[in-house]
Coordinates of C-alpha atoms and ligand atoms in Angstrom, one line a residue:
M114 CA -80.8 56.6 0.6
Q115 CA -77.8 54.5 1.4
V116 CA -77.9 50.7 1.0
A117 CA -75.1 48.6 2.4
V118 CA -74.7 45.1 1.1
D119 CA -72.1 43.0 2.9
G120 CA -71.3 39.3 3.0
P121 CA -68.6 36.7 2.2
A122 CA -66.9 36.2 -1.3
S123 CA -69.3 35.3 -4.1
A124 CA -72.5 35.5 -2.1
G125 CA -74.0 37.4 -5.0
K126 CA -73.5 40.9 -3.6
S127 CA -72.2 42.7 -6.8
T128 CA -74.7 41.0 -9.1
V129 CA -77.7 42.1 -7.1
A130 CA -76.3 45.5 -6.2
K131 CA -75.7 46.3 -9.8
I132 CA -79.3 45.3 -10.8
I133 CA -80.7 47.4 -8.0
A134 CA -78.6 50.4 -8.8
K135 CA -79.8 50.3 -12.4
K136 CA -83.4 49.9 -11.4
L137 CA -83.4 52.7 -8.9
S138 CA -80.8 54.9 -10.6
Y139 CA -78.5 54.7 -7.6
V140 CA -74.7 55.0 -7.7
Y141 CA -73.1 51.5 -7.3
I142 CA -69.8 51.2 -5.6
D143 CA -67.9 47.9 -5.5
T144 CA -65.5 48.3 -2.6
G145 CA -63.9 44.8 -3.1
A146 CA -62.7 46.1 -6.5
M147 CA -60.8 48.9 -4.7
Y148 CA -58.9 46.4 -2.4
R149 CA -58.2 44.3 -5.5
A150 CA -56.8 47.4 -7.2
C151 CA -54.5 48.0 -4.2
T152 CA -53.3 44.4 -4.6
V153 CA -52.6 44.9 -8.4
I154 CA -50.6 48.0 -7.4
A155 CA -48.6 46.1 -4.9
R156 CA -47.9 43.4 -7.4
N157 CA -47.0 45.9 -10.2
H158 CA -44.5 47.6 -7.9
K159 CA -43.1 44.2 -6.8
L160 CA -43.9 45.0 -3.2
D161 CA -44.4 42.5 -0.4
Y162 CA -48.2 42.2 0.2
G163 CA -47.5 43.1 3.8
D164 CA -45.5 46.2 3.1
E165 CA -48.0 48.8 4.3
A166 CA -45.9 51.9 3.8
G167 CA -44.7 50.9 0.4
I168 CA -48.2 50.0 -0.8
L169 CA -49.7 53.3 0.5
Q170 CA -47.0 55.3 -1.4
A171 CA -47.6 53.2 -4.5
I172 CA -51.4 53.9 -4.3
D173 CA -50.7 57.6 -4.0
E174 CA -48.4 57.4 -7.1
D175 CA -50.7 55.3 -9.3
G176 CA -54.2 56.4 -8.1
I177 CA -57.3 54.2 -8.2
E178 CA -60.4 55.3 -10.2
L179 CA -63.8 53.7 -10.5
K180 CA -65.6 54.7 -13.7
S181 CA -69.0 53.8 -15.0
E182 CA -68.7 53.0 -18.7
H183 CA -71.8 51.9 -20.7
G184 CA -73.5 50.9 -17.4
E185 CA -70.5 48.8 -16.3
Q186 CA -68.1 49.6 -13.5
K187 CA -64.5 49.8 -14.6
V188 CA -61.5 50.0 -12.4
Y189 CA -58.4 52.0 -13.5
V190 CA -54.9 51.9 -11.9
A191 CA -52.4 54.5 -13.1
G192 CA -54.8 55.3 -16.0
K193 CA -54.9 51.6 -17.2
D194 CA -58.1 49.5 -17.2
V195 CA -57.5 46.6 -14.8
S196 CA -61.1 45.5 -14.5
K197 CA -60.2 41.9 -15.7
E198 CA -56.8 41.7 -14.0
I199 CA -58.3 42.3 -10.5
R200 CA -60.3 39.1 -10.8
T201 CA -57.4 36.7 -11.5
P202 CA -56.6 33.9 -9.0
E203 CA -53.3 35.6 -8.2
I204 CA -55.0 38.8 -7.1
S205 CA -57.8 36.9 -5.3
A206 CA -55.2 34.9 -3.4
N207 CA -53.5 37.9 -2.0
V208 CA -56.2 40.5 -1.6
S209 CA -57.0 39.4 2.0
Q210 CA -53.5 40.2 3.1
V211 CA -53.5 43.7 1.5
S212 CA -57.1 44.5 2.7
A213 CA -56.0 43.6 6.3
L214 CA -53.5 46.5 6.4
P215 CA -55.0 49.2 8.7
K216 CA -53.7 52.2 6.8
V217 CA -54.8 50.8 3.4
R218 CA -58.3 50.3 4.9
E219 CA -58.3 53.8 6.3
K220 CA -57.5 55.3 2.9
M221 CA -60.1 53.2 1.1
V222 CA -62.8 53.8 3.7
S223 CA -62.2 57.6 3.4
L224 CA -62.4 57.3 -0.4
Q225 CA -65.6 55.2 -0.2
R226 CA -67.3 57.8 2.1
Q227 CA -66.3 60.5 -0.2
M228 CA -67.7 58.6 -3.2
A229 CA -71.0 57.9 -1.4
G230 CA -71.3 61.6 -0.7
K231 CA -74.9 62.7 -0.6
T232 CA -76.3 60.7 -3.5
D233 CA -78.4 57.6 -3.4
V234 CA -75.9 54.8 -3.3
I235 CA -75.7 51.0 -3.0
M236 CA -72.3 49.9 -1.8
D237 CA -71.1 46.3 -1.5
G238 CA -68.2 44.9 0.6
R239 CA -67.5 43.4 4.0
D240 CA -67.7 46.4 6.4
I241 CA -70.1 48.7 4.8
G242 CA -72.9 48.4 7.3
T243 CA -70.5 48.2 10.3
T244 CA -67.9 50.8 9.4
V245 CA -68.1 52.7 6.1
L246 CA -71.8 53.7 6.2
P247 CA -73.0 52.9 9.8
D248 CA -76.0 55.1 9.3
A249 CA -77.2 53.4 6.0
E250 CA -81.0 53.2 5.9
V251 CA -80.9 49.6 4.6
K252 CA -78.3 47.0 5.6
I253 CA -78.3 43.6 4.0
F254 CA -76.0 40.7 4.9
L255 CA -75.9 38.1 2.1
V256 CA -74.7 34.5 2.9
A257 CA -74.6 31.3 0.9
S258 CA -72.9 27.9 1.2
A259 CA -69.2 27.8 0.2
R260 CA -70.0 25.2 -2.5
S261 CA -72.7 27.3 -4.2
R262 CA -70.4 30.3 -4.1
A263 CA -67.6 28.3 -5.7
E264 CA -70.0 27.2 -8.5
R265 CA -71.1 30.8 -9.0
R266 CA -67.5 32.1 -9.2
L267 CA -66.6 29.5 -11.9
L268 CA -69.6 30.6 -13.9
D269 CA -68.6 34.2 -13.4
F270 CA -65.1 33.5 -14.7
K271 CA -66.6 32.0 -17.8
E272 CA -68.9 34.9 -18.4
R273 CA -66.1 37.5 -17.9
G274 CA -63.9 35.5 -20.3
I275 CA -61.3 34.9 -17.5
E276 CA -59.3 31.8 -18.1
S277 CA -59.0 29.6 -15.0
N278 CA -57.7 26.0 -14.7
Q279 CA -59.0 25.7 -11.1
T280 CA -61.6 23.1 -10.3
V281 CA -64.7 23.9 -8.3
D282 CA -63.1 22.1 -5.3
E283 CA -60.1 24.3 -5.5
I284 CA -62.2 27.5 -5.8
E285 CA -64.3 26.3 -2.8
Q286 CA -61.1 25.9 -0.8
D287 CA -59.9 29.4 -1.8
I288 CA -63.2 30.9 -0.9
A289 CA -63.2 29.2 2.5
A290 CA -59.6 30.4 3.2
R291 CA -60.6 33.9 2.2
D292 CA -63.7 33.9 4.4
Y293 CA -61.6 32.8 7.3
K294 CA -59.0 35.6 6.8
D295 CA -61.7 38.2 6.2
S296 CA -63.6 37.2 9.3
H297 CA -60.6 37.0 11.6
R298 CA -58.6 40.1 10.8
K299 CA -58.3 42.7 13.5
I300 CA -59.7 45.7 11.8
S301 CA -63.3 45.8 10.4
P302 CA -63.6 42.0 10.0
L303 CA -66.4 40.6 7.9
K304 CA -69.3 40.7 10.4
K305 CA -73.1 41.2 10.2
A306 CA -74.1 44.6 11.5
D307 CA -76.6 44.3 14.4
D308 CA -79.3 46.0 12.4
A309 CA -78.6 44.2 9.1
I310 CA -81.1 41.8 7.5
E311 CA -79.5 38.4 6.7
I312 CA -80.5 36.7 3.5
D313 CA -79.3 33.2 2.6
T314 CA -79.1 33.1 -1.2
T315 CA -78.0 29.4 -1.5
N316 CA -81.4 28.4 -2.9
M317 CA -82.6 31.7 -4.3
S318 CA -82.5 33.0 -7.8
I319 CA -80.9 36.4 -8.5
E320 CA -84.4 37.9 -9.1
Q321 CA -85.6 36.6 -5.7
V322 CA -82.7 38.2 -3.9
V323 CA -83.2 41.5 -5.9
D324 CA -86.9 41.5 -5.0
A325 CA -86.2 40.8 -1.3
I326 CA -83.8 43.8 -1.1
L327 CA -86.1 46.0 -3.1
A328 CA -88.8 45.2 -0.6
E329 CA -86.5 46.3 2.3
I330 CA -85.7 49.5 0.5
E331 CA -89.4 50.2 0.0
K332 CA -90.1 49.5 3.6
S333 CA -87.4 51.8 4.8
Q334 CA -88.7 54.6 2.4
K335 CA -92.2 54.3 3.9
N336 CA -90.8 54.8 7.4
F337 CA -89.5 58.2 6.5
Ligands
DC9 O1 -65.9 41.3 -2.8 P1 -64.5 40.9 -3.3 O2 -64.3 39.4 -3.3 O3 -64.1 41.4 -4.6 O4 -63.4 41.5 -2.2 C1 -62.1 41.2 -2.3 C2 -61.4 41.3 -1.0 O5 -61.4 42.6 -0.4 C3 -62.0 40.4 0.1 O6 -61.3 39.2 0.3 C4 -62.0 41.2 1.3 C5 -61.7 42.5 0.9 N1 -62.7 43.5 1.2 C6 -62.7 44.1 2.4 O7 -61.9 43.8 3.3 N2 -63.6 45.1 2.7 C7 -64.5 45.5 1.8 N3 -65.4 46.5 2.1 C8 -64.6 44.8 0.5 C9 -63.7 43.8 0.3

């Protein structure tokens, strides 16, 4: 079973995907974390965020690993845990530029398909249903208003212990800017797959979204 969860920033994709993975014992893959790790690598190597060849070489040198530790996904770059660093405003502000580089995407998509392998998997991102796993049995597209996504991100910062002096208005502007860039890039833009089910989570609790997706998974299993 492959479950693809796509949607814009902070629509709740990773929160619900993690819960579902735990409930069903599926492997969870956060593809956004991989593009964020590429951005950390570019920054560490003092590269321009548009330097495709330089970034590709640096990724090969450093290596990106996703590890599950005590039920949590951790991201390692050059053997160092960067799970917190990848969420800082500096990385968030530059990840759209790095993730728009065609060869960086090619490399990540190939890694993602390799990681999905033949196991039951729930993968979240922007292009999972359209590009990475086009044959996924269940495709979900989560949306929510920019305001509610900004409020969630602020809460998320607090919970992860990430210091941020950004106001909710500033976060909302950042989110809107990133949505625009992610939806308008040439390769694999953020787009709902034709066969994806859209869920607007603005006024839904986490449990309600989880239940809605679980119902879709169950429906798809019955069709087998
Ligand atoms: O889900 P996130 O906010 O952590 O994703 C970070 C960035 O990575 C986002 O701005 C777009 C990009 N991304 C992508 O282009 N394709 C994916 N499959 C996942 C994320």
